[in-house]
PDB file of C-alpha atoms in Angstrom:
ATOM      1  CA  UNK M  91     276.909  13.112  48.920  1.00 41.00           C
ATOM      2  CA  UNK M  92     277.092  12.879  45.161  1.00 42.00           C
ATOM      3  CA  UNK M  93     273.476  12.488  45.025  1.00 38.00           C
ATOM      4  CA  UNK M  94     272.972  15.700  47.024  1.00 40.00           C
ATOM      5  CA  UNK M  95     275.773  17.327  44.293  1.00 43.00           C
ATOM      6  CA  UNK M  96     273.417  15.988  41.209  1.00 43.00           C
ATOM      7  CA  UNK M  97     270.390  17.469  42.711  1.00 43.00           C
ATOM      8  CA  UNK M  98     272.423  20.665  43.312  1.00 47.00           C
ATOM      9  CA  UNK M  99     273.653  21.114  39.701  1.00 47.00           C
ATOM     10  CA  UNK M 100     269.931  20.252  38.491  1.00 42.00           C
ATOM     11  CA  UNK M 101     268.455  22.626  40.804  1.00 37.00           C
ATOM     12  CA  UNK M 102     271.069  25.225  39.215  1.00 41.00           C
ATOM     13  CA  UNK M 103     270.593  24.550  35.772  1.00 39.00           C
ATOM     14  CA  UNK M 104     266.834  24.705  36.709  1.00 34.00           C
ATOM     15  CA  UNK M 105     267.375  28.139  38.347  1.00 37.00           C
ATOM     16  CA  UNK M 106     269.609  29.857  35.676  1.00 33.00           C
ATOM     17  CA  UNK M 107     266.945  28.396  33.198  1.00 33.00           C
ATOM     18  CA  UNK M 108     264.161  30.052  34.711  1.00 37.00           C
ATOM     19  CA  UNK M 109     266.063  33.120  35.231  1.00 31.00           C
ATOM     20  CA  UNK M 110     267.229  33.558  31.586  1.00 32.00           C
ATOM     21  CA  UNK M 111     262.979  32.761  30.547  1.00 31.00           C
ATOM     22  CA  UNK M 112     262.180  35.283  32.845  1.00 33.00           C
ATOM     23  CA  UNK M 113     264.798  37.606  31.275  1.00 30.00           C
ATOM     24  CA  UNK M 114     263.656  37.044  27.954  1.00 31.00           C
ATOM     25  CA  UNK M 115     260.095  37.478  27.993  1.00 29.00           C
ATOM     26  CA  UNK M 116     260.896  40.644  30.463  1.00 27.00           C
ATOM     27  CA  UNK M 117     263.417  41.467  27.536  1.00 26.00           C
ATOM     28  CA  UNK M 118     260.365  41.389  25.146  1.00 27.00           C
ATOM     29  CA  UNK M 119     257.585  42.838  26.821  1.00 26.00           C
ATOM     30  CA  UNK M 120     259.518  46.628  27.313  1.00 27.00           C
ATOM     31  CA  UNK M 121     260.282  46.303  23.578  1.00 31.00           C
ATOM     32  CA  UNK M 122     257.090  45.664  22.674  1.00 39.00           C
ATOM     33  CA  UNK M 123     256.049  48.056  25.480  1.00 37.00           C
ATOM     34  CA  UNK M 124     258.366  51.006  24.279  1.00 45.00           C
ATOM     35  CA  UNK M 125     257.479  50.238  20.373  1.00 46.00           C
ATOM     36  CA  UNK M 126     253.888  50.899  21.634  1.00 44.00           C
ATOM     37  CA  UNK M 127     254.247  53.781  23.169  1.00 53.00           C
ATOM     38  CA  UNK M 128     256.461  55.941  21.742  1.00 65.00           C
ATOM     39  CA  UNK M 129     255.710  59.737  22.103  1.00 88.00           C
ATOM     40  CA  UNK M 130     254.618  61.050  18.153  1.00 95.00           C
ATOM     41  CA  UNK M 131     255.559  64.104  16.335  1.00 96.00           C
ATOM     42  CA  UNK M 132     254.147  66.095  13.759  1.00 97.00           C
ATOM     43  CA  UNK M 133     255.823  69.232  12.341  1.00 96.00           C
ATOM     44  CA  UNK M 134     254.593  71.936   9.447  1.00 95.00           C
ATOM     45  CA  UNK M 135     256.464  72.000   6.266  1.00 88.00           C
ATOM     46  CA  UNK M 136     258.548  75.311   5.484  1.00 88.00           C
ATOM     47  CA  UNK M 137     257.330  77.068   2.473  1.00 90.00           C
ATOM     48  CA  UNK M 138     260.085  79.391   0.526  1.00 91.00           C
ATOM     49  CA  UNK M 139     260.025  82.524  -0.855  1.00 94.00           C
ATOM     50  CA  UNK M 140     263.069  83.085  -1.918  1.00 92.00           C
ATOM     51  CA  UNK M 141     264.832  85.147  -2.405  1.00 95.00           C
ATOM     52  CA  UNK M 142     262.637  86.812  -0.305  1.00 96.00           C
ATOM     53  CA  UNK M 143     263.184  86.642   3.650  1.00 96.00           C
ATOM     54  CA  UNK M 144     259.435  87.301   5.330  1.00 96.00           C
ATOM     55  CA  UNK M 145     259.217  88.714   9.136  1.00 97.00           C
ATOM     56  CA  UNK M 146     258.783  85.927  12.113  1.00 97.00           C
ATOM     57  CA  UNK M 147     257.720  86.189  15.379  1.00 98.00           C
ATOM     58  CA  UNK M 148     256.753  83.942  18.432  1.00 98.00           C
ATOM     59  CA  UNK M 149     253.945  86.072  19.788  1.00 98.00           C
ATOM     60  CA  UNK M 150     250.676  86.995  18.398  1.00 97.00           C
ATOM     61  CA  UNK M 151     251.591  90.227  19.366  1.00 98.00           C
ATOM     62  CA  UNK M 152     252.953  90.769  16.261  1.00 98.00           C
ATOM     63  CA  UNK M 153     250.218  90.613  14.565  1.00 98.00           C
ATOM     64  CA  UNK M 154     247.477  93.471  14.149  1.00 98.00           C
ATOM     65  CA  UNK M 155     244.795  92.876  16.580  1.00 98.00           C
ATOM     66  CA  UNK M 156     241.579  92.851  14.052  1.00 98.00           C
ATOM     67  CA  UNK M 157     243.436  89.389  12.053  1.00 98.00           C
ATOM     68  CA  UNK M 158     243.994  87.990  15.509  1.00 98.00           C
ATOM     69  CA  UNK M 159     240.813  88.389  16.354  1.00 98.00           C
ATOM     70  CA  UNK M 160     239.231  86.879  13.147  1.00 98.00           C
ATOM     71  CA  UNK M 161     241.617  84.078  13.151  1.00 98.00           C
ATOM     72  CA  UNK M 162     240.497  83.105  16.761  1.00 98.00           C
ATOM     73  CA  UNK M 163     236.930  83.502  15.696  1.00 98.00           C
ATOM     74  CA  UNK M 164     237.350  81.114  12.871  1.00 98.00           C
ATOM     75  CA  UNK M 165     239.624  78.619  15.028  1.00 98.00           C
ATOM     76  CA  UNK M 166     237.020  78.127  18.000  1.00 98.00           C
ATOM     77  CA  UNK M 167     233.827  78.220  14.994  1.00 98.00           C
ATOM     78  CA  UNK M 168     235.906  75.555  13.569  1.00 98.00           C
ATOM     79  CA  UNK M 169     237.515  73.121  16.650  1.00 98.00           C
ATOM     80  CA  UNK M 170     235.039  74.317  19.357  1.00 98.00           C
ATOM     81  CA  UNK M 171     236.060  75.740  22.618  1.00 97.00           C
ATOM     82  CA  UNK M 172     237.206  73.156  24.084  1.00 97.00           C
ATOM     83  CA  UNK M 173     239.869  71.819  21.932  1.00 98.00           C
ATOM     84  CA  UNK M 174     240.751  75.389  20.685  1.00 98.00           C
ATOM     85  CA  UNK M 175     241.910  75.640  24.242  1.00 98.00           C
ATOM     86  CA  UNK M 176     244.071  72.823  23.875  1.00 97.00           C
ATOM     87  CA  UNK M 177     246.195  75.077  21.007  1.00 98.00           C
ATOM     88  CA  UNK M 178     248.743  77.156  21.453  1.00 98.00           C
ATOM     89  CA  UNK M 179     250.820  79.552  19.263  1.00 98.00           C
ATOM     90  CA  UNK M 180     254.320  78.350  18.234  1.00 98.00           C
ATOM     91  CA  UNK M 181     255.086  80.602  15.311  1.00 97.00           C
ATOM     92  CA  UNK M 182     253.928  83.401  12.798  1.00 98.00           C
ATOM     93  CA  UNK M 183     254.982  84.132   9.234  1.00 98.00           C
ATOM     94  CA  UNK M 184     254.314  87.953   8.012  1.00 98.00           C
ATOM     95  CA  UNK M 185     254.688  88.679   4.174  1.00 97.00           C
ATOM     96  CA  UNK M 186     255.360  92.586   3.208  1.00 97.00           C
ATOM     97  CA  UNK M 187     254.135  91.938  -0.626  1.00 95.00           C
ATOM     98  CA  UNK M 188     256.156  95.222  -2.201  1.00 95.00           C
ATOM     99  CA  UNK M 189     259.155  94.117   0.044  1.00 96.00           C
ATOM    100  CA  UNK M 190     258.366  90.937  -1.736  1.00 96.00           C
ATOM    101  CA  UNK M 191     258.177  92.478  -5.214  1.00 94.00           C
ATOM    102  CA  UNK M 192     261.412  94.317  -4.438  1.00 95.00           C
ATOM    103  CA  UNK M 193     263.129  90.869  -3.782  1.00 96.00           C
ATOM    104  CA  UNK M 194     261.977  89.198  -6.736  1.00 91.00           C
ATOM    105  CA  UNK M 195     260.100  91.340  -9.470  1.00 92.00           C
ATOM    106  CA  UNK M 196     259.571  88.170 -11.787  1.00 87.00           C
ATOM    107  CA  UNK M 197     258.436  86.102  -9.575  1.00 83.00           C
ATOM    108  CA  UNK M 198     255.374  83.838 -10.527  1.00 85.00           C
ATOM    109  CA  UNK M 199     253.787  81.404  -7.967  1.00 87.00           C
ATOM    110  CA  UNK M 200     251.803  79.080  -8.851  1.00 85.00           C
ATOM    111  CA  UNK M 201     249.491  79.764  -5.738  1.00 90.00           C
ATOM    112  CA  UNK M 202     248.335  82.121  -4.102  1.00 93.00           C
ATOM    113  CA  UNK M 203     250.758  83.782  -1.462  1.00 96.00           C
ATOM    114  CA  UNK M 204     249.728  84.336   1.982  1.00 98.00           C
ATOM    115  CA  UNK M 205     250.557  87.611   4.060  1.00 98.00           C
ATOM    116  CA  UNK M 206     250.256  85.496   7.301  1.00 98.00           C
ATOM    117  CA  UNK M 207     250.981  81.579   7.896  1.00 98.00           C
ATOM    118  CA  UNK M 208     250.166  80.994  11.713  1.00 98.00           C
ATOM    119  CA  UNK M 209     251.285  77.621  13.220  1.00 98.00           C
ATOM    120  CA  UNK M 210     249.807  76.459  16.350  1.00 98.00           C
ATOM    121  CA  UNK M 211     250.477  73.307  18.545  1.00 98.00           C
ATOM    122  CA  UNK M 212     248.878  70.754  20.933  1.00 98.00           C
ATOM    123  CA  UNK M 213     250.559  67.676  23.128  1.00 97.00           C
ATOM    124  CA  UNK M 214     248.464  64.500  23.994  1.00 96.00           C
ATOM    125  CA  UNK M 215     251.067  62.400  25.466  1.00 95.00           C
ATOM    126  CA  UNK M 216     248.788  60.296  27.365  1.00 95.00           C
ATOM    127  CA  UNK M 217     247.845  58.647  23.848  1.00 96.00           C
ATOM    128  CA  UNK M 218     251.416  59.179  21.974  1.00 96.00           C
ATOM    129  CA  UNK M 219     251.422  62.492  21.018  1.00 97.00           C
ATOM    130  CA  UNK M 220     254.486  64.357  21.993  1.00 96.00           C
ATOM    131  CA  UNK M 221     253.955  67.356  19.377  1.00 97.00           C
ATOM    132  CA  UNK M 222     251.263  67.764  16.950  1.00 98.00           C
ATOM    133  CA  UNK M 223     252.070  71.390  14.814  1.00 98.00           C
ATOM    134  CA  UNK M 224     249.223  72.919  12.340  1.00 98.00           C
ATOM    135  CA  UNK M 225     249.280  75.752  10.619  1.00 98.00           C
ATOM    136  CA  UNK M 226     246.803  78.248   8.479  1.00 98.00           C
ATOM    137  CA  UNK M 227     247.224  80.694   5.655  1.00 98.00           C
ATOM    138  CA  UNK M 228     245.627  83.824   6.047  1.00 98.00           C
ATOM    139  CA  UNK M 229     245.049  86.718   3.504  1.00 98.00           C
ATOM    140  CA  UNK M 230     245.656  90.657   4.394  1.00 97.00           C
ATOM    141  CA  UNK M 231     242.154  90.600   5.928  1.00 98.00           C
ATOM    142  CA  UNK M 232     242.586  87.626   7.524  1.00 98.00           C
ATOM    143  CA  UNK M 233     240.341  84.857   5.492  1.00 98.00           C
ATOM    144  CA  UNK M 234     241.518  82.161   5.077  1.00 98.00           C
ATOM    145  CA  UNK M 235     243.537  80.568   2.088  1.00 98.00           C
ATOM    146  CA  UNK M 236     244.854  77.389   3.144  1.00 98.00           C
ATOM    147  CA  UNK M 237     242.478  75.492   6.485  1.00 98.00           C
ATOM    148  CA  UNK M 238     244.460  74.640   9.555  1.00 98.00           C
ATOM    149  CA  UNK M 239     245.250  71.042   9.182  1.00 98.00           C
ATOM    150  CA  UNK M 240     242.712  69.944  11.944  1.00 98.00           C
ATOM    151  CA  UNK M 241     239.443  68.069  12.107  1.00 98.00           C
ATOM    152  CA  UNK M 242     236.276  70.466  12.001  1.00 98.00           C
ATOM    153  CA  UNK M 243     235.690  69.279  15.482  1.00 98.00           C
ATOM    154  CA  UNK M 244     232.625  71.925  16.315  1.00 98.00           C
ATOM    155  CA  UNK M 245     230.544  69.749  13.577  1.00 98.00           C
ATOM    156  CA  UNK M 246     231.694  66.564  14.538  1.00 98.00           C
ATOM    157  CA  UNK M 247     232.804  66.363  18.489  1.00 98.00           C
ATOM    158  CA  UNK M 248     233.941  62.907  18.047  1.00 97.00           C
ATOM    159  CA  UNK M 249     236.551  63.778  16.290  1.00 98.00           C
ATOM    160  CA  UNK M 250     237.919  65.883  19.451  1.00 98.00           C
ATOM    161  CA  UNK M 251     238.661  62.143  20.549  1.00 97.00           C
ATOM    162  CA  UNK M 252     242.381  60.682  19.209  1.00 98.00           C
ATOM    163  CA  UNK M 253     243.129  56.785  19.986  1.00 97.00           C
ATOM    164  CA  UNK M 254     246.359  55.866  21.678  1.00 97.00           C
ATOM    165  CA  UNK M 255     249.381  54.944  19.229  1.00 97.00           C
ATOM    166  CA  UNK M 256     249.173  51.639  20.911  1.00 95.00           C
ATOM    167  CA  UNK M 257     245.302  50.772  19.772  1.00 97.00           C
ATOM    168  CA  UNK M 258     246.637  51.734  15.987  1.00 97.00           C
ATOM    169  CA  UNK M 259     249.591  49.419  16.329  1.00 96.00           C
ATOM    170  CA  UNK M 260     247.088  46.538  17.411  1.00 96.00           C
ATOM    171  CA  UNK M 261     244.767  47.096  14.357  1.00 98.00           C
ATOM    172  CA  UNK M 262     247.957  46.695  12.108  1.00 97.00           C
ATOM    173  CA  UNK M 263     248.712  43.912  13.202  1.00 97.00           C
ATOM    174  CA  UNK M 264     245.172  42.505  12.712  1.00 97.00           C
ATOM    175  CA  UNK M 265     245.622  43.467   8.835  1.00 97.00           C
ATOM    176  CA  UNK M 266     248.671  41.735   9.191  1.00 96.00           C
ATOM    177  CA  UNK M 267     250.483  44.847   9.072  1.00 97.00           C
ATOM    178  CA  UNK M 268     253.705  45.286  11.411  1.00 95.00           C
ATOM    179  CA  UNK M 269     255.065  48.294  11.300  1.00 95.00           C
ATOM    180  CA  UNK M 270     258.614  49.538  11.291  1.00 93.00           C
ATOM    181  CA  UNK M 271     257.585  53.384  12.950  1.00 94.00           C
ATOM    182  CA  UNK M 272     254.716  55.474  13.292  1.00 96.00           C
ATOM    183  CA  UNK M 273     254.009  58.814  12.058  1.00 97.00           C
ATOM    184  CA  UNK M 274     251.246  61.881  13.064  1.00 97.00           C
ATOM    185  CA  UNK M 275     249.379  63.155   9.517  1.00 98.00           C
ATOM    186  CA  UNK M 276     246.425  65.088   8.718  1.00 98.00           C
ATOM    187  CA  UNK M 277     244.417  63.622   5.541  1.00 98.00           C
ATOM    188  CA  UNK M 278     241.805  66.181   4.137  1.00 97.00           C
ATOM    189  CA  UNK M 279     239.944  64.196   2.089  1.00 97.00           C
ATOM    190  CA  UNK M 280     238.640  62.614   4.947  1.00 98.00           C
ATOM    191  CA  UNK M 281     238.902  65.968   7.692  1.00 98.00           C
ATOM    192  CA  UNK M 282     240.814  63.643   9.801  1.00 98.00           C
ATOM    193  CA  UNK M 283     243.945  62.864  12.173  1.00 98.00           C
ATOM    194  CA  UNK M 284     246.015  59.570  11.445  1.00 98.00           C
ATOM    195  CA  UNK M 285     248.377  57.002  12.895  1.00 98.00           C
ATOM    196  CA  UNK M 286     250.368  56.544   9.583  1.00 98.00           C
ATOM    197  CA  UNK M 287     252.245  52.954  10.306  1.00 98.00           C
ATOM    198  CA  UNK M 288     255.146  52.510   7.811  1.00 97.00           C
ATOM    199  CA  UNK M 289     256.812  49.624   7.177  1.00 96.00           C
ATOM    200  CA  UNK M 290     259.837  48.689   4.983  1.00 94.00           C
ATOM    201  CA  UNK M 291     259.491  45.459   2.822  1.00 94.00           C
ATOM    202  CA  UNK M 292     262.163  43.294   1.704  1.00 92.00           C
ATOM    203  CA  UNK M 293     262.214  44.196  -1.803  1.00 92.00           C
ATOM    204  CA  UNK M 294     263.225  47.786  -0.943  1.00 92.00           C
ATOM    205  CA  UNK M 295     259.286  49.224  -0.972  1.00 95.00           C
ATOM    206  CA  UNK M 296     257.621  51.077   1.648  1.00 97.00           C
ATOM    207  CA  UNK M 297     254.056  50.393   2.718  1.00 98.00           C
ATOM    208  CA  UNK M 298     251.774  52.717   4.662  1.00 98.00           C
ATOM    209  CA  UNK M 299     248.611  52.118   5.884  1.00 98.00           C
ATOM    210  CA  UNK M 300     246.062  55.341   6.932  1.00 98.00           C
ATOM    211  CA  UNK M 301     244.741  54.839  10.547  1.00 98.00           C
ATOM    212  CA  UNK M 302     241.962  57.185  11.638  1.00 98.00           C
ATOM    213  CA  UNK M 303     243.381  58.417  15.295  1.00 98.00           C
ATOM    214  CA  UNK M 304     239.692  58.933  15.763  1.00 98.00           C
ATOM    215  CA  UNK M 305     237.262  56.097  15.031  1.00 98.00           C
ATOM    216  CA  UNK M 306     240.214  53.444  14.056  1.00 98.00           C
ATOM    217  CA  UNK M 307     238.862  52.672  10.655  1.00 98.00           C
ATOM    218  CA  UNK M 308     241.498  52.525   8.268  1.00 98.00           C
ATOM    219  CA  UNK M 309     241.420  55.251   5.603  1.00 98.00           C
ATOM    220  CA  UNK M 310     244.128  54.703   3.461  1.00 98.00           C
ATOM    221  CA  UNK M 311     246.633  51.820   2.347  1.00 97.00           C
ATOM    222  CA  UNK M 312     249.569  52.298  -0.454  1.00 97.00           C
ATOM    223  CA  UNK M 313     252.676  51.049  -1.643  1.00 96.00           C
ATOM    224  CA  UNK M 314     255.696  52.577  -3.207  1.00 93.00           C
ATOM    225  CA  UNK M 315     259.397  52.093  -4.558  1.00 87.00           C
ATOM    226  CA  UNK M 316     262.344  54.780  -4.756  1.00 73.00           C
ATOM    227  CA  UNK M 317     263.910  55.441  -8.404  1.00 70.00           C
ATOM    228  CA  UNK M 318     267.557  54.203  -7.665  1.00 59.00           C
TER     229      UNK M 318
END
């Protein structure tokens, strides 16, 4: 009888062993899983004109036909058809330059003000992208001051293509970079879409390394400290 006890209390220890291993491993694999695969997103900044409020709207509607038109022209010469398709309008800026002037007769930018910002949207959530916003400055004809911050895709198709989060992840870690979050950019130098991996070193610096969400190559790799 005791020996059938001792073989119990082994086999238990055995079994709550296995079961906290198996917990553990489970525990780590979602985490890893879930840091993987979080859903990305990537908004426009505002841009002020105070204290001058300009018109918004939510529907191209709102905004005369011909620049609409020359917009979309530019747009699908730009991303192709395809991925043009993929875009939809979020939200519309509309400056009234002597309503403007009225607000502020002094004022001096150092840049040229637009009479319509247009933001747009696309969602790739199969790859990590929740929300990815861009947006484009037009003049009162409709050219364009500022590009839309997306990859000239009609001249180079590949770059239609945009790597799961998880794939960038994996090539930090092969430069021995872990990082603490990702984060959806555009970089124009190089026309292209990022992963940007932060990560927060122990001496209080932050560390961000440029991953091209098309090809993988790395683009871009820096280091910087707060003034406290």
């Amino acid at each position: 009888m005791p020996l059938r006890g001792s073989c119990g209390n082994r086999f238990m220890k055995f079994k709550i062993l296995h079961i906290f291993i198996c917990i553990g491993l489970c525990f780590v694999a979602i985490c890893e899983s879930n840091a993987q695969t979080r859903k990305i997103t990537k908004r426009v900044g505002s841009t002020t004109l105070y204290p001058y409020s300009p018109k918004s709207t939510e529907s191209l509607n709102d905004i005369p036909a011909n620049i609409v038109e020359k917009v979309t022209t530019h747009l699908k010469n730009r991303l192709g058809e395809n991925f043009y398709q993929k875009l939809q309008f979020s939200y519309g800026v509309i400056v009234n330059f002597d309503d403007l002037k009225r607000a502020d007769p002094n004022a001096n930018y150092q840049w040229k003000v637009f009479t319509y910002k247009l933001e747009y949207k696309f969602s790739m959530p199969e790859v990590g992208v929740k929300l990815y916003e861009a947006e484009i400055w037009l003049d009162e004809k409709g050219d364009v001051l500022k590009e839309i911050d997306l990859p000239a895709i009609a001249q180079k198709p590949e770059k239609a293509k945009i790597i799961p989060v998880k794939e960038a992840l994996v090539i930090g870690k092969r430069n021995k970079f872990r990082a603490s979050r990702v984060e959806l950019a555009y970089r124009d130098k190089e026309d292209s879409i990022v992963w940007r991996l932060v990560k927060h070193n122990r001496d209080g610096s932050t560390s961000e390394l440029d991953v091209s969400a098309h090809s993988g190559e790395i683009l871009n790799s820096v280091s910087y400290k707060g003034i406290s």
